[in-house]
Amino acid sequence: MTPETTFAIDVQNAVKRYGDFTALKRVSLSIRDNEFFTLLGPSGCGKTTLLRMIAGFEEVTEGAIHLFGDDIVKLPPHKRPINTVFQNYALFPHMTVLENVGFGLEMLGSTKSEARARAGEALDMVQLSQFAARKPSQLSGGQQQRVALARALAPRPKVLLLDEPLSALDLKLRKAMQIELKHLQRDTGITFIFVTHDQEEALTMSDRIAVMSAGEVQQLGDAREIYDRPRNMFVADFIGETNLLEVSVDTVADGQAACHLGGGHRLTCDAVEGIGPGAKVHMSLRPERLTLSSDPTQGDSLKGRVRENIFSGTDISTILDLADGPEFRVRAPNSSRGDRRTFEPGTEVFVNMEQGAARLLMD
Amino acid sequence: MAGGAATGGSSTSDTYAEARTWLLLPAWVTLGILVLAPVTMMLIYSFLTKEFRGGVIWEFSLSAYDQFFFDRGLFGDDPPRIEWTYIQIFWRSIWQAGAATLLSLVIGFPTAYFIATRAPAQRTFWLFLVTIPYWVNLLIRTVSMKFLLRDQGPLNEALLGIGIISEPLSIVNTNVAVQLGLFYSYLPFMVLPIYAAVERYNFTLSEAAADLYASRWTVLRRILLPSVKPGIIAGCILVFVPSMGSFLAPDLLGGAKNFMIGSLIEEQFKGNAGNWPFGAAASMILLTLVLIILLIFARQQSKAES
Amino acid sequence: MSASRYDLRVYPGFRAITILCLVILYAPLLVVTIYSFNASPSITNWEGVSLRWYADVFTGPESGKFKLAARNSFVIAIIAASVATCIATLSATAILRAGKYKLRMLSFGLISLPLMVPEIVTAVATLIFFNAIGFDRGLLTILLAHIAFCIPFAYLPIAARMQGIEATYEQAAMDLYATRRQAFTRILLPLMAPGIVSGFLLAFIVSLDDFIITNFVKGAGIETLPTAIFGAVKQGIKPNIMAISTMLLGVSVVMVTLSWLISRKDKTK
């Protein structure tokens, strides 16, 4: 066996066109077995299209999709050992919860009693056994969600696709379901491919994330990587809050890049392959990895004037005007511990950075 | 998500695209043989020569259309003059259908509006009330109307009893009776589309107009009516078209003086006239008229949508 | 809601017109129903309540004719509505769930054609067609003509229902290893049931109701209820006709109520 065949799903140069519109532009992704993988992006980025191509609901215009080494592009949905949890759940309204969960098994040729038994087990797994005889409409949104999950897991698919399954739930329920989903994935050992536009959800649950935009994968990596080392402007801006500054690279040496920006500010940060001296690029500075002080400390620092402080419960954000520069944001936890201080508007302050807070971006 | 039509949640899909030929075949066979072929055959018949007492001789002739439009005297050798008899019958049909449509609109609009502004739970009940009579056999409805309206009928007896009139009203065998009959036949077709339009109407628009000093009736005229116009036009078409070609109401309620297209055509096939090519030609002219009206309507609808 | 509030939705007189409208709609039916229980052989004088005209319909001199006509009507209506409902269901699937293609709108136009062509024109065309191909007029010609004009009536409620069913249900079924055929029979058809029943009932009523086309394509001596009633009414309205009318009215009311209950049950689901 070649190494490639060990991937659960291997998408190679997949293209999807609707007439003149290209929804996916040559996407390649390798998703490992037993992985919680997330496709993250704003609406219209092509993530749902990609998911539906893996499920078999959309034809692949060009390219290949392999499931554990087998080409599945030509297979209709009912011949793919892949199941989907639909965004609106699509629970069959004329069947009971148990019939819904047993449907896939029955279609695969299980006897009615066998299908029932295994559907019962799947319902146990999501703690809904007592609702087996009800119709879907008699359940709450959260319960319907879990039935949809049990229905998709009951036939033990090789890969489970989840199309924004939590978007219809309220915040508290969503948080609880995020953890439950993560546990289910670990317990069943099934590869999960999860689609969402909610970056926090993606960071919380995923082993790896593919950030998508405009029909392309912008960056692929684990949560830390995506958050701490965004590759380009889109990823830095889409994931979390950040300050984007235009900088010019002066020198690159020993893995460090020295840069300057308007107003005479100078900064050094980790060098990024492909960005050399003389390049004019953007730099991302995460507001929570910055601190304010009244005097410059060792290393780099930016100088600015406090415009206002915004209290948001867990955090306090300070908005500064950099000298001869753009607006800038610094966030500190709402805590009296450590050296955190709040400065009154109008005060001149210095911005200190933690190691690795600044990141150079490709465009 | 991307590409509109591709969305999974939409109600049209391509799930059964592979089977579409087989799914459509029964409809095409049935309607092809029983509607398209007959209409084509009717067109051919209208250009054939008549055989006395029904049927045709397979010989090309324009005489059916000629007879419809021109008068060539008793022996057919006078110089042609316009024949008004049949044009008048068509004109009367159009006029009667128009009057029935107007009557349906005047009564149907307030009714549809009233129903659409009830509480949602009550609407189905009111709609149910208005549509029940439509489910009753048209012939029975027309006969019932005749029974109610006739000279010694319950309506006249009631009016005489109260003393509003001193002599029974002769309604049967008048234009009014035919119009009432047509109104009775097709009223739900007026109410339903208007109801649908008013139900969709956003009453905030009325409030905005009233806020800008429009009176209740100005709101109706300037805001509400223009907004629900497509529904009103649809209702008018749905009443006008079947009224024009109707047979039962004019036959049972109208009498000989109020002859309409339906009766003229029927007479060619079932009655004494027995001129099949002429009947086919009259049917073709009626069909053409109706299709022109529908075409204008479709044009307007698509213009209103864009 | 207080009545004194200035309610923009309320127009004075609209309620009165609605009530007038209902009176016009129901008065003739009510009067005929009442007079069908009249003991008198005259239709003008009221001589007390009696069921004699109902008895007359079943045992009177004309009972044989009416019974046969009724049987013809119901047999034709049941067969025509069943066939039309099947054709309409398949067509709706092709038009609403088989993607977009060239023949799609044309097919929809063909199906709605019987609704656009005036009934008398369809009647003439069908008569001429059967005559031209030398098909003898009889019960079969009536049945064939009824199937054709019942299709659009069956189609409307069926298509409306199908539009309301999201395609994701069938996609979910196919995702769970159902074939296309299984998705159709196990998911789409059961969900369609209320629409199919409404379509059948509407087609049934429309077939039972038809006079003009039947009158043209029926063979000599073959009658359905409407043609038999029309023939009788031409001689003048008699009390037994009113009894038949009242019974047919009963059938219609049962049918509408049935279809109403089905649609209501569906909503609460």
Short mmCIF file of N, CA and C in Angstrom, two decimals, chain B residues 18-156:
data_model
loop_
_atom_site.label_atom_id
_atom_site.label_comp_id
_atom_site.label_asym_id
_atom_site.label_seq_id
_atom_site.Cartn_x
_atom_site.Cartn_y
_atom_site.Cartn_z
N GLU B 18 -32.51 11.02 -14.09
CA GLU B 18 -32.28 9.93 -15.04
C GLU B 18 -33.58 9.31 -15.54
N ALA B 19 -34.62 9.38 -14.71
CA ALA B 19 -35.87 8.70 -15.06
C ALA B 19 -36.87 9.63 -15.74
N ARG B 20 -36.44 10.87 -16.05
CA ARG B 20 -37.44 11.87 -16.44
C ARG B 20 -38.23 11.46 -17.68
N THR B 21 -37.60 10.80 -18.64
CA THR B 21 -38.31 10.39 -19.85
C THR B 21 -39.47 9.46 -19.50
N TRP B 22 -39.19 8.49 -18.65
CA TRP B 22 -40.23 7.52 -18.30
C TRP B 22 -41.32 8.15 -17.45
N LEU B 23 -40.93 9.13 -16.64
CA LEU B 23 -41.92 9.78 -15.78
C LEU B 23 -42.88 10.63 -16.61
N LEU B 24 -42.36 11.21 -17.69
CA LEU B 24 -43.19 12.13 -18.49
C LEU B 24 -43.97 11.40 -19.58
N LEU B 25 -43.50 10.21 -19.94
CA LEU B 25 -44.09 9.52 -21.07
C LEU B 25 -45.62 9.35 -20.96
N PRO B 26 -46.14 8.89 -19.81
CA PRO B 26 -47.60 8.69 -19.74
C PRO B 26 -48.38 9.98 -20.03
N ALA B 27 -47.90 11.11 -19.48
CA ALA B 27 -48.62 12.37 -19.70
C ALA B 27 -48.58 12.76 -21.17
N TRP B 28 -47.39 12.62 -21.80
CA TRP B 28 -47.28 13.01 -23.21
C TRP B 28 -48.15 12.12 -24.09
N VAL B 29 -48.14 10.81 -23.81
CA VAL B 29 -48.96 9.90 -24.62
C VAL B 29 -50.44 10.25 -24.46
N THR B 30 -50.88 10.33 -23.20
CA THR B 30 -52.30 10.57 -22.95
C THR B 30 -52.75 11.91 -23.53
N LEU B 31 -52.02 12.98 -23.16
CA LEU B 31 -52.48 14.29 -23.59
C LEU B 31 -52.18 14.53 -25.06
N GLY B 32 -51.14 13.87 -25.56
CA GLY B 32 -50.85 13.98 -26.99
C GLY B 32 -51.99 13.40 -27.81
N ILE B 33 -52.43 12.21 -27.41
CA ILE B 33 -53.50 11.56 -28.18
C ILE B 33 -54.85 12.22 -27.91
N LEU B 34 -55.09 12.62 -26.66
CA LEU B 34 -56.44 13.05 -26.31
C LEU B 34 -56.64 14.56 -26.31
N VAL B 35 -55.57 15.34 -26.46
CA VAL B 35 -55.76 16.80 -26.54
C VAL B 35 -55.08 17.38 -27.78
N LEU B 36 -53.79 17.10 -27.95
CA LEU B 36 -53.08 17.70 -29.08
C LEU B 36 -53.62 17.19 -30.42
N ALA B 37 -53.71 15.88 -30.56
CA ALA B 37 -54.21 15.32 -31.82
C ALA B 37 -55.64 15.79 -32.12
N PRO B 38 -56.54 15.76 -31.11
CA PRO B 38 -57.90 16.24 -31.40
C PRO B 38 -57.95 17.71 -31.84
N VAL B 39 -57.16 18.57 -31.18
CA VAL B 39 -57.21 19.99 -31.57
C VAL B 39 -56.69 20.14 -33.01
N THR B 40 -55.63 19.38 -33.33
CA THR B 40 -55.12 19.42 -34.71
C THR B 40 -56.19 18.94 -35.69
N MET B 41 -56.85 17.86 -35.32
CA MET B 41 -57.89 17.31 -36.18
C MET B 41 -59.03 18.31 -36.35
N MET B 42 -59.35 19.04 -35.29
CA MET B 42 -60.41 20.05 -35.36
C MET B 42 -60.02 21.15 -36.34
N LEU B 43 -58.74 21.54 -36.28
CA LEU B 43 -58.26 22.56 -37.22
C LEU B 43 -58.44 22.06 -38.66
N ILE B 44 -58.09 20.79 -38.89
CA ILE B 44 -58.24 20.22 -40.24
C ILE B 44 -59.72 20.21 -40.64
N TYR B 45 -60.58 19.76 -39.74
CA TYR B 45 -62.01 19.66 -40.05
C TYR B 45 -62.61 21.01 -40.43
N SER B 46 -62.05 22.09 -39.81
CA SER B 46 -62.63 23.40 -40.10
C SER B 46 -62.37 23.82 -41.55
N PHE B 47 -61.45 23.11 -42.22
CA PHE B 47 -61.16 23.41 -43.63
C PHE B 47 -61.71 22.34 -44.56
N LEU B 48 -62.64 21.54 -44.08
CA LEU B 48 -63.23 20.50 -44.95
C LEU B 48 -64.65 20.90 -45.35
N THR B 49 -65.22 20.08 -46.24
CA THR B 49 -66.56 20.34 -46.73
C THR B 49 -67.57 19.61 -45.87
N LYS B 50 -68.72 20.27 -45.61
CA LYS B 50 -69.69 19.65 -44.71
C LYS B 50 -70.49 18.57 -45.43
N GLU B 51 -70.89 17.61 -44.62
CA GLU B 51 -71.82 16.61 -45.11
C GLU B 51 -73.12 16.88 -44.38
N PHE B 52 -74.26 16.74 -45.07
CA PHE B 52 -75.51 17.05 -44.39
C PHE B 52 -75.75 16.08 -43.26
N ARG B 53 -76.34 16.57 -42.20
CA ARG B 53 -76.61 15.81 -40.99
C ARG B 53 -75.34 15.21 -40.39
N GLY B 54 -74.34 16.05 -40.23
CA GLY B 54 -73.15 15.65 -39.50
C GLY B 54 -72.08 15.05 -40.37
N GLY B 55 -70.84 15.09 -39.83
CA GLY B 55 -69.72 14.51 -40.55
C GLY B 55 -69.15 15.44 -41.60
N VAL B 56 -68.13 14.98 -42.32
CA VAL B 56 -67.44 15.82 -43.29
C VAL B 56 -67.14 15.02 -44.55
N ILE B 57 -66.93 15.76 -45.63
CA ILE B 57 -66.38 15.16 -46.85
C ILE B 57 -64.94 15.64 -46.92
N TRP B 58 -64.00 14.74 -47.20
CA TRP B 58 -62.58 15.11 -47.18
C TRP B 58 -62.20 15.89 -48.43
N GLU B 59 -62.66 17.11 -48.48
CA GLU B 59 -62.36 17.96 -49.61
C GLU B 59 -62.07 19.33 -49.04
N PHE B 60 -60.93 19.95 -49.41
CA PHE B 60 -60.56 21.24 -48.84
C PHE B 60 -61.61 22.30 -49.19
N SER B 61 -61.93 23.12 -48.19
CA SER B 61 -62.90 24.19 -48.43
C SER B 61 -62.74 25.28 -47.39
N LEU B 62 -62.96 26.51 -47.79
CA LEU B 62 -62.91 27.62 -46.86
C LEU B 62 -64.32 28.04 -46.45
N SER B 63 -65.30 27.26 -46.86
CA SER B 63 -66.68 27.73 -46.73
C SER B 63 -67.10 27.90 -45.27
N ALA B 64 -66.50 27.14 -44.34
CA ALA B 64 -66.90 27.30 -42.95
C ALA B 64 -66.56 28.70 -42.45
N TYR B 65 -65.33 29.14 -42.72
CA TYR B 65 -64.92 30.49 -42.29
C TYR B 65 -65.67 31.55 -43.10
N ASP B 66 -65.89 31.24 -44.39
CA ASP B 66 -66.62 32.17 -45.23
C ASP B 66 -68.02 32.40 -44.69
N GLN B 67 -68.67 31.29 -44.29
CA GLN B 67 -70.03 31.39 -43.76
C GLN B 67 -70.05 32.20 -42.46
N PHE B 68 -68.98 32.09 -41.69
CA PHE B 68 -68.92 32.79 -40.41
C PHE B 68 -68.85 34.30 -40.62
N PHE B 69 -68.03 34.71 -41.58
CA PHE B 69 -67.78 36.15 -41.72
C PHE B 69 -68.59 36.84 -42.82
N PHE B 70 -69.03 36.08 -43.88
CA PHE B 70 -69.66 36.76 -45.02
C PHE B 70 -71.05 36.21 -45.33
N ASP B 71 -71.89 37.11 -45.77
CA ASP B 71 -73.24 36.77 -46.21
C ASP B 71 -73.26 36.88 -47.73
N ARG B 72 -73.54 35.78 -48.43
CA ARG B 72 -73.57 35.80 -49.89
C ARG B 72 -74.98 35.55 -50.43
N GLY B 73 -75.96 35.85 -49.60
CA GLY B 73 -77.34 35.71 -50.07
C GLY B 73 -77.81 34.27 -50.00
N LEU B 74 -79.06 34.08 -50.33
CA LEU B 74 -79.71 32.78 -50.18
C LEU B 74 -79.06 31.72 -51.07
N PHE B 75 -78.69 32.13 -52.27
CA PHE B 75 -78.15 31.14 -53.21
C PHE B 75 -76.63 31.22 -53.33
N GLY B 76 -76.02 32.08 -52.51
CA GLY B 76 -74.56 32.13 -52.46
C GLY B 76 -73.92 32.82 -53.64
N ASP B 77 -74.70 33.57 -54.45
CA ASP B 77 -74.05 34.23 -55.58
C ASP B 77 -74.12 35.75 -55.51
N ASP B 78 -74.67 36.28 -54.39
CA ASP B 78 -74.67 37.74 -54.22
C ASP B 78 -73.25 38.19 -53.91
N PRO B 79 -72.96 39.48 -54.16
CA PRO B 79 -71.65 39.98 -53.71
C PRO B 79 -71.57 39.88 -52.19
N PRO B 80 -70.40 39.46 -51.64
CA PRO B 80 -70.31 39.20 -50.20
C PRO B 80 -70.47 40.46 -49.36
N ARG B 81 -71.30 40.37 -48.35
CA ARG B 81 -71.41 41.41 -47.35
C ARG B 81 -71.01 40.79 -46.01
N ILE B 82 -70.64 41.66 -45.07
CA ILE B 82 -70.27 41.12 -43.75
C ILE B 82 -71.49 40.45 -43.13
N GLU B 83 -71.29 39.22 -42.63
CA GLU B 83 -72.35 38.50 -41.93
C GLU B 83 -72.28 38.86 -40.45
N TRP B 84 -73.29 39.53 -39.92
CA TRP B 84 -73.22 40.00 -38.53
C TRP B 84 -73.71 38.98 -37.51
N THR B 85 -74.52 38.00 -37.97
CA THR B 85 -75.17 37.09 -37.02
C THR B 85 -74.19 36.47 -36.04
N TYR B 86 -73.13 35.83 -36.59
CA TYR B 86 -72.22 35.07 -35.72
C TYR B 86 -71.29 36.00 -34.95
N ILE B 87 -70.89 37.10 -35.62
CA ILE B 87 -70.05 38.07 -34.92
C ILE B 87 -70.81 38.62 -33.72
N GLN B 88 -72.12 38.83 -33.94
CA GLN B 88 -72.94 39.32 -32.83
C GLN B 88 -72.99 38.32 -31.68
N ILE B 89 -73.10 37.03 -32.04
CA ILE B 89 -73.14 36.00 -30.99
C ILE B 89 -71.83 36.02 -30.20
N PHE B 90 -70.72 36.14 -30.93
CA PHE B 90 -69.43 36.23 -30.24
C PHE B 90 -69.37 37.48 -29.37
N TRP B 91 -69.83 38.57 -29.95
CA TRP B 91 -69.80 39.83 -29.21
C TRP B 91 -70.65 39.72 -27.94
N ARG B 92 -71.83 39.11 -28.07
CA ARG B 92 -72.70 38.94 -26.90
C ARG B 92 -72.02 38.09 -25.84
N SER B 93 -71.33 37.04 -26.32
CA SER B 93 -70.62 36.16 -25.37
C SER B 93 -69.56 36.94 -24.61
N ILE B 94 -68.82 37.75 -25.35
CA ILE B 94 -67.77 38.53 -24.71
C ILE B 94 -68.38 39.50 -23.71
N TRP B 95 -69.48 40.12 -24.12
CA TRP B 95 -70.14 41.09 -23.27
C TRP B 95 -70.68 40.43 -22.00
N GLN B 96 -71.36 39.31 -22.19
CA GLN B 96 -71.93 38.60 -21.04
C GLN B 96 -70.83 38.14 -20.09
N ALA B 97 -69.77 37.58 -20.68
CA ALA B 97 -68.66 37.11 -19.85
C ALA B 97 -68.04 38.29 -19.11
N GLY B 98 -67.92 39.43 -19.79
CA GLY B 98 -67.37 40.63 -19.15
C GLY B 98 -68.24 41.09 -17.99
N ALA B 99 -69.57 41.09 -18.22
CA ALA B 99 -70.48 41.52 -17.15
C ALA B 99 -70.39 40.57 -15.96
N ALA B 100 -70.32 39.26 -16.27
CA ALA B 100 -70.22 38.28 -15.18
C ALA B 100 -68.91 38.46 -14.42
N THR B 101 -67.83 38.78 -15.16
CA THR B 101 -66.53 39.00 -14.53
C THR B 101 -66.58 40.20 -13.60
N LEU B 102 -67.23 41.27 -14.09
CA LEU B 102 -67.34 42.49 -13.28
C LEU B 102 -68.13 42.20 -12.00
N LEU B 103 -69.25 41.47 -12.17
CA LEU B 103 -70.07 41.12 -11.02
C LEU B 103 -69.26 40.30 -10.02
N SER B 104 -68.50 39.33 -10.55
CA SER B 104 -67.67 38.49 -9.67
C SER B 104 -66.63 39.33 -8.95
N LEU B 105 -66.08 40.33 -9.65
CA LEU B 105 -65.05 41.17 -9.05
C LEU B 105 -65.64 42.03 -7.95
N VAL B 106 -66.80 42.64 -8.24
CA VAL B 106 -67.42 43.56 -7.28
C VAL B 106 -67.79 42.82 -5.99
N ILE B 107 -68.24 41.58 -6.14
CA ILE B 107 -68.59 40.81 -4.94
C ILE B 107 -67.40 40.00 -4.43
N GLY B 108 -66.58 39.51 -5.36
CA GLY B 108 -65.48 38.64 -4.97
C GLY B 108 -64.34 39.36 -4.28
N PHE B 109 -64.04 40.60 -4.70
CA PHE B 109 -62.91 41.30 -4.07
C PHE B 109 -63.15 41.57 -2.59
N PRO B 110 -64.29 42.21 -2.24
CA PRO B 110 -64.51 42.43 -0.81
C PRO B 110 -64.52 41.12 -0.02
N THR B 111 -65.09 40.07 -0.64
CA THR B 111 -65.14 38.78 0.07
C THR B 111 -63.74 38.24 0.30
N ALA B 112 -62.94 38.23 -0.77
CA ALA B 112 -61.56 37.72 -0.63
C ALA B 112 -60.79 38.55 0.38
N TYR B 113 -60.99 39.87 0.33
CA TYR B 113 -60.29 40.76 1.24
C TYR B 113 -60.71 40.49 2.68
N PHE B 114 -62.02 40.36 2.86
CA PHE B 114 -62.54 40.12 4.20
C PHE B 114 -61.95 38.83 4.78
N ILE B 115 -61.91 37.77 3.94
CA ILE B 115 -61.39 36.48 4.42
C ILE B 115 -59.90 36.60 4.75
N ALA B 116 -59.18 37.28 3.88
CA ALA B 116 -57.73 37.35 4.06
C ALA B 116 -57.35 38.16 5.28
N THR B 117 -58.26 39.00 5.79
CA THR B 117 -57.92 39.81 6.96
C THR B 117 -58.50 39.21 8.24
N ARG B 118 -59.06 38.00 8.17
CA ARG B 118 -59.48 37.32 9.41
C ARG B 118 -58.24 36.81 10.12
N ALA B 119 -58.42 36.35 11.38
CA ALA B 119 -57.32 35.69 12.08
C ALA B 119 -56.95 34.43 11.29
N PRO B 120 -55.66 34.10 11.22
CA PRO B 120 -55.22 32.97 10.37
C PRO B 120 -56.02 31.68 10.59
N ALA B 121 -56.38 31.41 11.83
CA ALA B 121 -57.09 30.16 12.11
C ALA B 121 -58.48 30.16 11.48
N GLN B 122 -59.09 31.35 11.33
CA GLN B 122 -60.45 31.43 10.78
C GLN B 122 -60.47 31.40 9.25
N ARG B 123 -59.33 31.75 8.65
CA ARG B 123 -59.32 31.92 7.20
C ARG B 123 -59.73 30.65 6.47
N THR B 124 -59.15 29.51 6.88
CA THR B 124 -59.47 28.26 6.17
C THR B 124 -60.96 27.98 6.24
N PHE B 125 -61.56 28.29 7.39
CA PHE B 125 -62.98 28.03 7.53
C PHE B 125 -63.79 28.87 6.55
N TRP B 126 -63.48 30.16 6.44
CA TRP B 126 -64.20 31.04 5.50
C TRP B 126 -63.97 30.61 4.06
N LEU B 127 -62.72 30.27 3.75
CA LEU B 127 -62.40 29.82 2.39
C LEU B 127 -63.18 28.56 2.05
N PHE B 128 -63.26 27.69 3.05
CA PHE B 128 -64.00 26.44 2.93
C PHE B 128 -65.45 26.76 2.56
N LEU B 129 -66.04 27.72 3.27
CA LEU B 129 -67.42 28.12 3.01
C LEU B 129 -67.60 28.59 1.57
N VAL B 130 -66.66 29.38 1.08
CA VAL B 130 -66.79 29.94 -0.26
C VAL B 130 -66.56 28.88 -1.33
N THR B 131 -65.71 27.90 -1.03
CA THR B 131 -65.39 26.92 -2.08
C THR B 131 -66.33 25.72 -2.11
N ILE B 132 -67.04 25.44 -1.02
CA ILE B 132 -67.95 24.26 -1.04
C ILE B 132 -68.85 24.25 -2.28
N PRO B 133 -69.56 25.35 -2.57
CA PRO B 133 -70.47 25.30 -3.72
C PRO B 133 -69.75 24.93 -5.02
N TYR B 134 -68.47 25.27 -5.14
CA TYR B 134 -67.76 24.92 -6.35
C TYR B 134 -67.65 23.41 -6.52
N TRP B 135 -67.62 22.70 -5.41
CA TRP B 135 -67.51 21.24 -5.48
C TRP B 135 -68.85 20.59 -5.83
N VAL B 136 -69.90 21.37 -5.80
CA VAL B 136 -71.21 20.82 -6.16
C VAL B 136 -71.35 20.88 -7.67
N ASN B 137 -71.89 19.83 -8.22
CA ASN B 137 -72.09 19.71 -9.65
C ASN B 137 -72.60 21.00 -10.29
N LEU B 138 -71.88 21.45 -11.35
CA LEU B 138 -72.22 22.72 -12.01
C LEU B 138 -73.65 22.69 -12.56
N LEU B 139 -74.03 21.57 -13.12
CA LEU B 139 -75.39 21.45 -13.67
C LEU B 139 -76.42 21.64 -12.57
N ILE B 140 -76.16 21.00 -11.42
CA ILE B 140 -77.10 21.12 -10.31
C ILE B 140 -77.16 22.56 -9.81
N ARG B 141 -76.01 23.20 -9.76
CA ARG B 141 -76.01 24.60 -9.32
C ARG B 141 -76.82 25.46 -10.26
N THR B 142 -76.63 25.23 -11.57
CA THR B 142 -77.34 26.06 -12.54
C THR B 142 -78.85 25.80 -12.48
N VAL B 143 -79.21 24.53 -12.36
CA VAL B 143 -80.63 24.19 -12.25
C VAL B 143 -81.22 24.81 -10.99
N SER B 144 -80.45 24.74 -9.89
CA SER B 144 -80.93 25.32 -8.63
C SER B 144 -81.16 26.81 -8.78
N MET B 145 -80.24 27.47 -9.47
CA MET B 145 -80.38 28.91 -9.70
C MET B 145 -81.66 29.19 -10.48
N LYS B 146 -81.89 28.36 -11.48
CA LYS B 146 -83.09 28.56 -12.29
C LYS B 146 -84.34 28.35 -11.44
N PHE B 147 -84.29 27.33 -10.59
CA PHE B 147 -85.44 27.03 -9.73
C PHE B 147 -85.72 28.20 -8.80
N LEU B 148 -84.66 28.78 -8.26
CA LEU B 148 -84.81 29.90 -7.33
C LEU B 148 -85.35 31.15 -8.02
N LEU B 149 -84.87 31.39 -9.26
CA LEU B 149 -85.17 32.66 -9.91
C LEU B 149 -86.47 32.66 -10.70
N ARG B 150 -87.03 31.47 -10.98
CA ARG B 150 -88.13 31.44 -11.96
C ARG B 150 -89.33 32.23 -11.45
N ASP B 151 -90.27 32.54 -12.39
CA ASP B 151 -91.35 33.48 -12.09
C ASP B 151 -92.15 33.10 -10.83
N GLN B 152 -92.47 31.79 -10.71
CA GLN B 152 -93.20 31.37 -9.51
C GLN B 152 -92.25 30.80 -8.46
N GLY B 153 -90.99 31.11 -8.57
CA GLY B 153 -89.99 30.51 -7.69
C GLY B 153 -89.93 31.16 -6.32
N PRO B 154 -89.16 30.59 -5.42
CA PRO B 154 -89.08 31.05 -4.04
C PRO B 154 -88.65 32.50 -3.91
N LEU B 155 -87.78 32.97 -4.78
CA LEU B 155 -87.33 34.36 -4.66
C LEU B 155 -88.49 35.31 -4.88
N ASN B 156 -89.22 35.10 -5.98
CA ASN B 156 -90.36 35.96 -6.27
C ASN B 156 -91.42 35.86 -5.19
#
